[in-house]
Short mmCIF file of N, CA and C in Angstrom, two decimals:
data_model
loop_
_atom_site.label_atom_id
_atom_site.label_comp_id
_atom_site.label_asym_id
_atom_site.label_seq_id
_atom_site.Cartn_x
_atom_site.Cartn_y
_atom_site.Cartn_z
N MET A 3 167.89 174.10 76.27
CA MET A 3 168.51 173.37 75.68
C MET A 3 168.76 173.40 74.53
N ARG A 4 169.43 172.66 73.14
CA ARG A 4 169.81 172.22 71.96
C ARG A 4 169.66 170.94 71.87
N ARG A 5 169.31 170.39 71.03
CA ARG A 5 168.37 169.63 70.39
C ARG A 5 169.73 168.82 69.77
N ASN A 6 170.48 169.27 68.67
CA ASN A 6 171.45 168.11 68.42
C ASN A 6 172.48 169.68 67.42
N ASP A 7 173.56 169.58 68.84
CA ASP A 7 174.72 170.18 68.61
C ASP A 7 175.74 170.85 67.05
N ARG A 8 175.43 169.38 66.07
CA ARG A 8 175.88 168.78 65.12
C ARG A 8 174.54 170.14 63.51
N VAL A 9 173.82 169.76 64.29
CA VAL A 9 173.07 170.78 62.82
C VAL A 9 173.18 171.90 63.54
N ASP A 10 173.56 172.63 64.92
CA ASP A 10 173.69 173.74 65.57
C ASP A 10 175.18 174.42 64.66
N GLN A 11 175.81 173.52 65.48
CA GLN A 11 177.47 174.05 64.49
C GLN A 11 177.15 174.23 62.61
N ALA A 12 176.74 173.32 61.96
CA ALA A 12 176.53 173.37 60.72
C ALA A 12 175.67 174.37 60.29
N PHE A 13 174.74 175.21 60.89
CA PHE A 13 174.08 176.74 60.85
C PHE A 13 174.89 177.97 61.31
N GLU A 14 176.29 177.09 61.38
CA GLU A 14 177.00 178.33 61.76
C GLU A 14 178.56 178.59 60.87
N ALA A 15 178.86 177.83 60.38
CA ALA A 15 179.48 177.34 59.55
C ALA A 15 178.87 177.57 58.32
N HIS A 16 177.94 177.41 58.49
CA HIS A 16 177.67 178.60 57.24
C HIS A 16 176.21 178.81 56.97
N PRO A 17 176.12 179.94 57.59
CA PRO A 17 175.22 180.82 57.01
C PRO A 17 174.71 181.38 56.16
N ARG A 18 173.42 181.12 56.07
CA ARG A 18 171.76 181.07 54.95
C ARG A 18 172.58 182.43 54.08
N THR A 19 173.25 183.85 54.67
CA THR A 19 173.72 185.10 53.82
C THR A 19 174.11 184.75 53.27
N GLY A 20 175.26 184.36 52.80
CA GLY A 20 176.04 183.38 51.55
C GLY A 20 175.11 182.31 50.44
N PHE A 21 174.05 182.29 51.59
CA PHE A 21 172.96 181.30 49.53
C PHE A 21 172.13 182.10 49.57
N LEU A 22 172.02 184.26 49.49
CA LEU A 22 171.03 184.47 49.16
C LEU A 22 171.54 185.44 47.69
N PRO A 23 170.93 185.94 47.52
CA PRO A 23 170.97 187.68 46.37
C PRO A 23 171.22 187.81 47.43
N ALA A 24 171.94 189.10 46.76
CA ALA A 24 172.44 190.06 48.02
C ALA A 24 171.59 191.74 48.32
N ALA A 25 170.86 191.85 47.57
CA ALA A 25 169.46 192.66 48.61
C ALA A 25 169.35 192.12 49.21
N LEU A 26 169.12 191.14 49.17
CA LEU A 26 168.06 189.81 51.10
C LEU A 26 169.35 189.72 51.93
N ARG A 27 170.28 190.09 51.23
CA ARG A 27 170.80 188.75 52.53
C ARG A 27 170.88 189.39 53.93
N ALA A 28 170.42 191.20 54.13
CA ALA A 28 170.57 191.68 55.65
C ALA A 28 169.15 190.42 55.79
N GLU A 29 168.24 189.86 55.34
CA GLU A 29 167.95 189.35 55.79
C GLU A 29 167.85 188.16 56.23
N ALA A 30 169.03 187.37 56.38
CA ALA A 30 169.36 186.39 56.38
C ALA A 30 168.95 185.52 57.80
N GLY A 31 168.63 186.16 58.93
CA GLY A 31 168.48 186.21 59.87
C GLY A 31 167.49 186.50 60.44
N ALA A 32 165.99 186.56 59.69
CA ALA A 32 164.39 186.20 59.25
C ALA A 32 164.06 184.98 59.50
N ASP A 33 163.40 184.44 60.20
CA ASP A 33 162.90 183.30 60.10
C ASP A 33 161.38 183.06 59.38
N ARG A 34 161.46 183.47 58.04
CA ARG A 34 160.98 183.25 57.37
C ARG A 34 161.84 182.89 56.30
N PRO A 35 160.33 182.34 54.58
CA PRO A 35 161.30 181.68 53.72
C PRO A 35 161.66 182.81 52.68
N LEU A 36 162.88 183.54 52.01
CA LEU A 36 162.83 184.68 51.06
C LEU A 36 163.38 184.22 49.23
N PRO A 37 162.63 184.69 48.72
CA PRO A 37 162.46 184.98 47.48
C PRO A 37 164.45 184.51 46.67
N ILE A 38 164.34 183.22 46.17
CA ILE A 38 165.95 183.43 46.17
C ILE A 38 166.17 182.85 43.59
N GLY A 39 165.03 183.82 44.00
CA GLY A 39 164.56 183.74 42.48
C GLY A 39 164.27 182.07 41.45
N GLY A 40 163.79 182.04 40.23
CA GLY A 40 163.08 181.13 39.36
C GLY A 40 161.70 179.97 40.84
N GLY A 41 160.99 181.10 40.86
CA GLY A 41 159.54 181.44 42.30
C GLY A 41 160.30 179.87 42.90
N GLN A 42 161.33 180.32 43.28
CA GLN A 42 161.63 178.40 44.96
C GLN A 42 161.91 180.54 45.52
N THR A 43 162.31 179.40 46.83
CA THR A 43 162.55 179.81 48.28
C THR A 43 163.60 179.37 48.32
N SER A 44 164.30 180.22 49.80
CA SER A 44 164.87 179.91 50.41
C SER A 44 164.53 179.06 51.88
N SER A 45 163.56 177.95 51.95
CA SER A 45 162.84 177.80 52.97
C SER A 45 163.59 178.85 54.58
N GLN A 46 162.78 179.06 55.38
CA GLN A 46 162.73 179.11 56.98
C GLN A 46 164.23 178.67 57.98
N PRO A 47 165.18 179.02 57.79
CA PRO A 47 166.14 178.62 59.10
C PRO A 47 165.79 177.91 60.11
N ARG A 48 164.26 178.29 61.24
CA ARG A 48 163.56 176.86 61.84
C ARG A 48 163.20 175.65 60.70
N THR A 49 162.63 175.67 59.98
CA THR A 49 162.78 174.57 59.40
C THR A 49 162.60 173.49 59.06
N VAL A 50 164.32 174.53 57.73
CA VAL A 50 165.47 173.40 58.12
C VAL A 50 165.53 172.83 58.77
N ALA A 51 167.06 173.41 59.97
CA ALA A 51 166.32 173.06 60.92
C ALA A 51 165.94 171.35 61.52
N ALA A 52 164.36 171.94 61.38
CA ALA A 52 164.09 170.41 61.89
C ALA A 52 163.84 169.80 61.29
N MET A 53 164.37 169.58 59.86
CA MET A 53 164.22 168.68 58.71
C MET A 53 165.80 168.03 58.85
N LEU A 54 166.55 168.68 59.01
CA LEU A 54 168.39 168.16 59.27
C LEU A 54 167.45 166.82 60.52
N ARG A 55 167.56 167.26 61.95
CA ARG A 55 167.31 167.33 63.06
C ARG A 55 166.69 165.85 62.44
N LEU A 56 165.79 166.14 61.80
CA LEU A 56 164.64 164.48 61.85
C LEU A 56 165.77 163.34 60.62
N LEU A 57 166.66 163.57 60.06
CA LEU A 57 167.66 163.21 58.56
C LEU A 57 168.16 162.29 59.88
N GLU A 58 168.83 162.93 60.99
CA GLU A 58 170.22 162.51 61.71
C GLU A 58 171.42 161.53 60.18
N VAL A 59 171.40 162.62 59.63
CA VAL A 59 172.46 162.43 59.24
C VAL A 59 173.96 162.16 59.84
N PRO A 60 173.83 161.25 59.69
CA PRO A 60 176.30 160.48 60.08
C PRO A 60 177.17 161.26 59.55
N PRO A 61 178.29 161.38 59.32
CA PRO A 61 179.55 161.23 59.45
C PRO A 61 179.87 160.29 58.25
N GLY A 62 179.89 160.53 57.45
CA GLY A 62 180.06 159.45 55.90
C GLY A 62 179.51 159.11 55.12
N ALA A 63 177.90 159.99 55.58
CA ALA A 63 177.22 159.58 54.56
C ALA A 63 177.03 159.93 53.13
N ARG A 64 176.06 158.72 52.67
CA ARG A 64 175.79 159.36 50.96
C ARG A 64 174.10 160.12 51.35
N VAL A 65 174.25 161.29 51.17
CA VAL A 65 173.53 162.30 51.03
C VAL A 65 172.60 162.23 49.88
N LEU A 66 171.63 162.51 49.49
CA LEU A 66 170.60 163.91 48.28
C LEU A 66 169.85 164.54 48.68
N ASP A 67 170.31 165.67 48.12
CA ASP A 67 169.19 166.53 48.34
C ASP A 67 168.08 167.01 47.75
N VAL A 68 167.45 166.35 47.41
CA VAL A 68 166.17 167.21 45.71
C VAL A 68 165.93 168.82 46.00
N GLY A 69 165.93 169.17 45.47
CA GLY A 69 165.59 170.92 45.68
C GLY A 69 166.36 171.41 45.81
N ALA A 70 167.46 171.57 45.18
CA ALA A 70 168.56 172.19 45.95
C ALA A 70 168.30 173.92 46.52
N GLY A 71 167.93 174.47 45.42
CA GLY A 71 167.86 175.90 45.15
C GLY A 71 169.29 176.88 45.17
N SER A 72 169.32 177.05 46.68
CA SER A 72 170.93 178.24 46.91
C SER A 72 171.72 177.30 46.77
N GLY A 73 171.10 176.16 47.05
CA GLY A 73 173.68 175.51 47.70
C GLY A 73 172.93 175.61 49.11
N TRP A 74 171.72 176.42 50.50
CA TRP A 74 172.25 176.27 51.66
C TRP A 74 172.36 175.01 51.75
N THR A 75 171.55 175.11 52.14
CA THR A 75 170.56 173.14 52.28
C THR A 75 172.16 172.02 52.10
N THR A 76 172.71 171.71 50.92
CA THR A 76 173.16 171.87 50.44
C THR A 76 174.97 170.98 51.15
N ALA A 77 174.99 172.93 51.70
CA ALA A 77 175.82 172.74 52.86
C ALA A 77 175.87 172.33 53.99
N LEU A 78 174.53 172.86 53.49
CA LEU A 78 174.70 172.16 55.63
C LEU A 78 175.31 170.74 55.53
N LEU A 79 174.71 169.87 54.91
CA LEU A 79 174.49 168.58 55.13
C LEU A 79 175.42 168.34 54.47
N GLY A 80 176.90 169.18 53.92
CA GLY A 80 177.30 168.33 53.28
C GLY A 80 178.52 169.12 55.34
N HIS A 81 178.25 169.83 55.71
CA HIS A 81 179.18 169.91 56.91
C HIS A 81 178.60 168.94 58.22
N LEU A 82 177.47 167.99 57.62
CA LEU A 82 177.53 167.38 58.64
C LEU A 82 177.50 165.21 58.23
N VAL A 83 178.44 164.92 57.42
CA VAL A 83 178.77 163.98 56.42
C VAL A 83 179.83 164.52 56.87
N GLY A 84 180.88 165.68 56.83
CA GLY A 84 182.11 165.24 56.86
C GLY A 84 183.39 165.05 55.19
N PRO A 85 184.19 164.89 55.50
CA PRO A 85 185.40 164.64 53.88
C PRO A 85 185.14 163.07 53.70
N GLN A 86 184.32 162.61 54.13
CA GLN A 86 184.19 161.04 54.15
C GLN A 86 182.95 160.83 53.16
N GLY A 87 182.21 162.03 54.05
CA GLY A 87 181.08 161.31 52.89
C GLY A 87 180.70 162.35 51.45
N VAL A 88 179.55 162.58 51.63
CA VAL A 88 179.25 162.45 50.43
C VAL A 88 178.26 163.38 49.86
N VAL A 89 177.42 164.22 50.08
CA VAL A 89 176.54 165.60 48.96
C VAL A 89 176.23 165.54 47.60
N VAL A 90 175.50 165.11 47.03
CA VAL A 90 174.73 165.42 45.63
C VAL A 90 173.80 166.38 46.19
N GLY A 91 173.52 167.64 45.72
CA GLY A 91 172.16 168.48 45.59
C GLY A 91 171.38 168.76 43.61
N VAL A 92 170.64 168.02 43.55
CA VAL A 92 170.16 169.04 42.29
C VAL A 92 168.87 169.53 42.08
N GLU A 93 168.68 170.49 42.05
CA GLU A 93 167.72 171.95 41.19
C GLU A 93 167.23 171.58 40.05
N LEU A 94 165.69 172.11 39.85
CA LEU A 94 165.40 171.81 38.05
C LEU A 94 165.36 172.56 37.38
N ASP A 95 165.63 174.37 38.39
CA ASP A 95 166.64 175.17 37.70
C ASP A 95 166.76 175.59 37.20
N PRO A 96 168.20 175.91 35.87
CA PRO A 96 168.83 175.72 35.90
C PRO A 96 169.66 176.55 36.15
N ASP A 97 168.73 178.12 36.03
CA ASP A 97 169.96 179.06 36.73
C ASP A 97 170.64 179.10 37.83
N LEU A 98 169.91 179.19 38.29
CA LEU A 98 169.58 178.24 39.87
C LEU A 98 170.16 176.99 40.55
N ALA A 99 170.66 176.39 39.80
CA ALA A 99 170.98 175.56 39.83
C ALA A 99 172.73 176.13 39.51
N ALA A 100 173.44 176.63 38.74
CA ALA A 100 174.44 177.73 38.28
C ALA A 100 174.95 178.03 39.02
N TRP A 101 173.38 178.82 39.85
CA TRP A 101 174.18 180.09 41.76
C TRP A 101 174.27 178.52 41.91
N GLY A 102 173.14 177.94 42.12
CA GLY A 102 173.34 177.24 43.59
C GLY A 102 175.15 176.61 43.29
N ALA A 103 175.46 175.64 42.30
CA ALA A 103 177.01 175.56 42.79
C ALA A 103 177.43 176.59 42.97
N LEU A 104 177.72 177.41 42.17
CA LEU A 104 179.27 178.23 43.02
C LEU A 104 179.12 178.67 44.37
N ASN A 105 177.55 179.14 44.66
CA ASN A 105 177.55 178.95 45.97
C ASN A 105 177.95 177.73 47.57
N VAL A 106 177.73 176.55 47.08
CA VAL A 106 178.56 175.20 47.27
C VAL A 106 180.10 175.78 46.93
N SER A 107 180.70 175.72 45.86
CA SER A 107 182.20 175.80 45.38
C SER A 107 182.64 176.08 47.01
N ALA A 108 181.74 177.09 46.52
CA ALA A 108 182.51 178.55 47.74
C ALA A 108 181.89 178.35 49.07
N ALA A 109 181.63 177.63 49.57
CA ALA A 109 181.03 176.97 50.39
C ALA A 109 182.56 175.67 50.90
N GLY A 110 183.42 175.83 49.81
CA GLY A 110 185.38 174.94 50.72
C GLY A 110 184.76 173.80 51.79
N GLN A 111 184.04 172.48 50.45
CA GLN A 111 183.61 171.33 50.84
C GLN A 111 183.74 171.06 49.92
N PRO A 112 184.58 170.47 48.96
CA PRO A 112 184.28 169.43 47.73
C PRO A 112 184.28 168.37 47.67
N TRP A 113 183.76 167.41 48.67
CA TRP A 113 183.13 166.89 48.96
C TRP A 113 181.34 166.62 48.27
N THR A 114 181.32 167.65 48.39
CA THR A 114 179.04 168.53 47.84
C THR A 114 179.90 168.99 46.95
N SER A 115 178.34 168.56 46.11
CA SER A 115 178.11 169.08 44.46
C SER A 115 176.99 169.90 44.58
N LEU A 116 176.39 170.43 43.49
CA LEU A 116 175.32 170.70 42.73
C LEU A 116 175.17 170.52 41.25
N LEU A 117 173.80 169.81 40.74
CA LEU A 117 173.82 170.06 39.33
C LEU A 117 172.33 170.12 39.29
N PRO A 118 172.41 170.15 38.25
CA PRO A 118 170.89 170.63 37.06
C PRO A 118 170.63 169.85 37.53
N ALA A 119 168.54 169.03 37.76
CA ALA A 119 167.85 168.02 37.72
C ALA A 119 167.91 167.85 36.05
N GLU A 120 168.03 166.07 36.02
CA GLU A 120 167.38 165.82 34.53
C GLU A 120 166.26 166.43 34.64
N PRO A 121 165.43 166.68 33.58
CA PRO A 121 163.69 166.55 33.51
C PRO A 121 163.49 165.66 32.91
N GLY A 122 162.65 165.34 34.02
CA GLY A 122 161.34 164.00 33.53
C GLY A 122 162.40 162.89 34.80
N VAL A 123 163.20 163.06 35.50
CA VAL A 123 163.75 161.97 36.68
C VAL A 123 164.12 162.73 38.35
N LEU A 124 163.95 162.30 38.72
CA LEU A 124 163.72 162.98 40.45
C LEU A 124 164.32 162.13 41.42
N GLY A 125 165.83 162.75 41.14
CA GLY A 125 167.10 162.53 42.07
C GLY A 125 167.81 162.28 40.95
N ARG A 126 168.36 161.59 41.24
CA ARG A 126 169.90 161.49 41.36
C ARG A 126 169.62 159.06 40.92
N PRO A 127 168.35 159.16 39.63
CA PRO A 127 169.37 156.99 40.49
C PRO A 127 170.51 157.04 39.90
N ASP A 128 171.26 157.32 38.89
CA ASP A 128 172.24 156.25 38.76
C ASP A 128 172.69 155.63 39.89
N GLU A 129 173.44 157.06 40.95
CA GLU A 129 174.33 157.43 41.72
C GLU A 129 173.68 156.81 42.52
N ALA A 130 172.21 156.40 42.80
CA ALA A 130 172.02 155.15 43.88
C ALA A 130 172.53 154.46 44.71
N PRO A 131 172.40 153.98 45.38
CA PRO A 131 171.29 154.20 47.70
C PRO A 131 172.57 155.41 47.93
N PHE A 132 171.07 156.06 47.92
CA PHE A 132 171.74 157.48 49.40
C PHE A 132 171.70 156.46 50.04
N ASP A 133 172.21 157.42 52.12
CA ASP A 133 171.95 156.82 52.66
C ASP A 133 170.59 158.16 53.47
N ARG A 134 170.50 159.05 52.73
CA ARG A 134 169.65 159.95 53.05
C ARG A 134 169.23 160.99 52.68
N VAL A 135 167.71 160.98 52.41
CA VAL A 135 167.59 161.90 51.25
C VAL A 135 166.42 163.32 51.81
N LEU A 136 166.88 164.05 51.67
CA LEU A 136 165.83 165.44 51.99
C LEU A 136 165.34 166.33 50.77
N VAL A 137 164.12 166.40 50.56
CA VAL A 137 163.43 167.01 49.67
C VAL A 137 163.22 168.13 50.63
N SER A 138 163.17 169.31 49.62
CA SER A 138 162.84 170.98 49.90
C SER A 138 162.12 171.42 48.60
N ALA A 139 160.34 170.39 48.26
CA ALA A 139 160.02 171.32 48.13
C ALA A 139 158.29 170.01 48.66
N GLU A 140 157.05 170.34 48.39
CA GLU A 140 156.51 169.45 48.68
C GLU A 140 155.82 168.79 47.23
N ALA A 141 155.48 166.94 47.31
CA ALA A 141 155.20 166.01 46.93
C ALA A 141 153.41 166.09 47.18
N ARG A 142 153.27 165.67 45.85
CA ARG A 142 150.79 165.63 46.18
C ARG A 142 151.14 163.97 47.23
N GLU A 143 152.03 163.10 46.52
CA GLU A 143 151.87 161.85 46.97
C GLU A 143 153.78 161.22 46.75
N LEU A 144 154.17 160.07 48.64
CA LEU A 144 155.69 159.67 48.78
C LEU A 144 156.29 158.99 46.87
N PRO A 145 156.96 159.86 46.93
CA PRO A 145 157.20 159.10 45.26
C PRO A 145 158.16 158.56 45.26
N GLN A 146 157.87 157.01 44.75
CA GLN A 146 158.83 155.95 44.79
C GLN A 146 160.23 156.11 44.30
N ALA A 147 160.40 156.98 43.03
CA ALA A 147 161.45 156.42 42.75
C ALA A 147 162.11 156.84 43.69
N LEU A 148 161.98 158.00 44.67
CA LEU A 148 162.91 158.38 45.88
C LEU A 148 163.21 158.18 46.66
N VAL A 149 162.12 156.99 47.19
CA VAL A 149 162.18 155.51 48.05
C VAL A 149 162.85 155.06 47.35
N ARG A 150 163.65 154.39 46.18
CA ARG A 150 163.80 153.28 45.57
C ARG A 150 165.54 153.95 45.78
N GLN A 151 165.50 154.99 46.12
CA GLN A 151 167.07 155.09 45.56
C GLN A 151 167.60 155.88 46.74
N LEU A 152 167.11 154.94 48.39
CA LEU A 152 167.68 155.06 49.31
C LEU A 152 168.33 153.27 49.81
N THR A 153 168.48 153.21 50.64
CA THR A 153 170.09 152.44 50.91
C THR A 153 168.42 151.72 52.11
N PRO A 154 168.65 150.67 52.57
CA PRO A 154 168.18 148.97 53.24
C PRO A 154 167.81 149.60 54.26
N VAL A 155 168.39 151.05 55.08
CA VAL A 155 167.94 151.46 56.28
C VAL A 155 168.52 152.88 55.94
N GLY A 156 167.50 153.54 55.07
CA GLY A 156 168.35 154.44 54.59
C GLY A 156 167.17 155.64 55.14
N ARG A 157 167.22 157.47 54.82
CA ARG A 157 165.82 157.91 56.01
C ARG A 157 165.71 158.89 55.29
N MET A 158 164.41 159.58 54.62
CA MET A 158 164.41 160.14 53.80
C MET A 158 162.97 161.54 54.21
N VAL A 159 163.52 162.34 54.33
CA VAL A 159 162.13 163.44 55.27
C VAL A 159 161.81 164.45 54.51
N ILE A 160 160.48 165.01 54.06
CA ILE A 160 160.07 164.88 52.39
C ILE A 160 158.69 165.76 52.99
N PRO A 161 158.38 166.48 53.06
CA PRO A 161 156.63 166.93 53.06
C PRO A 161 155.74 166.71 51.43
N VAL A 162 154.88 165.98 52.17
CA VAL A 162 153.81 165.25 51.48
C VAL A 162 152.68 165.62 51.69
N ARG A 163 151.91 166.88 50.72
CA ARG A 163 150.20 167.86 51.06
C ARG A 163 150.73 168.45 51.78
N ARG A 164 151.67 168.58 52.55
CA ARG A 164 151.35 169.59 53.20
C ARG A 164 152.14 168.42 55.21
N GLU A 165 151.97 168.12 54.69
CA GLU A 165 152.95 167.69 55.93
C GLU A 165 154.05 166.79 55.92
N MET A 166 155.25 166.99 57.26
CA MET A 166 156.11 166.48 57.11
C MET A 166 156.39 165.68 56.74
N LEU A 167 157.12 164.19 56.13
CA LEU A 167 157.23 163.04 56.37
C LEU A 167 158.45 162.80 56.48
N LEU A 168 158.46 161.57 57.05
CA LEU A 168 159.66 160.68 58.03
C LEU A 168 159.74 158.90 57.55
N VAL A 169 160.92 159.32 56.12
CA VAL A 169 160.15 158.62 55.97
C VAL A 169 162.06 156.94 55.75
N GLU A 170 161.50 156.35 56.50
CA GLU A 170 162.56 154.73 57.36
C GLU A 170 162.30 154.12 55.90
N ARG A 171 163.04 153.35 56.00
CA ARG A 171 163.13 152.28 55.15
C ARG A 171 163.56 150.55 56.16
N THR A 172 163.24 150.05 55.82
CA THR A 172 163.21 148.86 57.19
C THR A 172 163.82 147.09 56.35
N GLY A 173 163.93 147.48 54.93
CA GLY A 173 164.28 146.61 54.72
C GLY A 173 164.64 146.61 53.12
N PRO A 174 165.41 145.81 52.12
CA PRO A 174 165.32 146.17 50.62
C PRO A 174 164.58 146.22 49.80
N ALA A 175 163.30 145.69 50.46
CA ALA A 175 162.15 145.81 49.49
C ALA A 175 160.94 147.46 49.16
N ASP A 176 160.51 147.75 48.11
CA ASP A 176 159.62 148.84 47.96
C ASP A 176 159.12 149.63 49.04
N ASP A 177 158.67 148.74 49.61
CA ASP A 177 157.68 148.82 50.97
C ASP A 177 157.56 148.55 52.38
N ASP A 178 159.12 148.48 52.55
CA ASP A 178 159.63 147.79 53.51
C ASP A 178 159.79 149.63 54.68
N LEU A 179 158.58 150.27 54.35
CA LEU A 179 158.99 151.72 54.76
C LEU A 179 158.18 151.54 56.29
N ARG A 180 158.38 152.55 57.03
CA ARG A 180 158.40 153.56 58.18
C ARG A 180 157.94 154.50 57.95
N VAL A 181 156.33 154.87 57.84
CA VAL A 181 156.68 156.14 57.77
C VAL A 181 156.00 157.31 58.82
N THR A 182 155.94 158.55 59.56
CA THR A 182 155.99 158.92 60.95
C THR A 182 155.58 160.80 59.63
N GLY A 183 154.25 161.18 60.49
CA GLY A 183 154.84 162.65 59.67
C GLY A 183 154.77 163.01 61.54
N HIS A 184 154.91 164.58 60.98
CA HIS A 184 156.28 165.73 61.40
C HIS A 184 155.58 167.18 61.80
N GLY A 185 153.88 167.43 61.11
CA GLY A 185 153.55 168.53 61.42
C GLY A 185 153.40 169.37 59.99
N SER A 186 152.90 169.92 60.14
CA SER A 186 152.69 170.78 59.11
C SER A 186 153.09 172.30 58.05
N TYR A 187 153.59 171.93 56.82
CA TYR A 187 154.73 172.59 55.95
C TYR A 187 154.05 173.25 55.11
N ARG A 188 154.37 174.76 54.42
CA ARG A 188 154.68 175.18 53.21
C ARG A 188 155.83 174.93 52.56
N PHE A 189 155.83 174.06 51.05
CA PHE A 189 157.21 174.31 50.35
C PHE A 189 156.53 174.63 48.88
N VAL A 190 157.21 174.86 49.22
CA VAL A 190 157.26 175.07 46.01
C VAL A 190 156.56 173.90 46.19
N PRO A 191 156.10 173.16 45.52
CA PRO A 191 155.87 171.94 45.16
C PRO A 191 156.70 171.40 43.86
N LEU A 192 156.93 169.97 44.52
CA LEU A 192 157.42 169.85 43.77
C LEU A 192 157.90 169.53 42.32
N ARG A 193 158.61 169.45 41.20
CA ARG A 193 158.33 169.07 39.71
C ARG A 193 159.64 168.13 38.87
#
């Protein structure tokens, strides 16, 4: 039995195929990371599904997608929030961000966007707060800059030192947090 029909529907609506370099599209169904350029990868589908299920994205939410890469997770999040929501993807590699923005645009969800990350700025503090934050790069420690971009009841899913963390804000203070671990994963480093 499937655990979350909305996540399954997002995967069906936005297959990874359209978010991979042409030479790798035949491998889109492989449950493994695939290179997308700039030293980045498209995460394995099982990992992305697990992260989205932990994130519990409601329709109409404001979501930040950090390390958006090819735009696949941005499009999946856009499907989950629907037209009443907003998804902002950010990617540090400018060439990858430009390609990802084209992919997101082709997904036909005008409430989603993918932008180049500002050097030295983590996330989009000028557009905060966000109900949900998805981070697809591994941090050395929990980045307080992203915690501060969550609403007082927001959720963030982020790999930290090879452990997938669910960070839940329980109030307005920066330390009003519940942090739980959800397995071991490997990601490219958060820069």
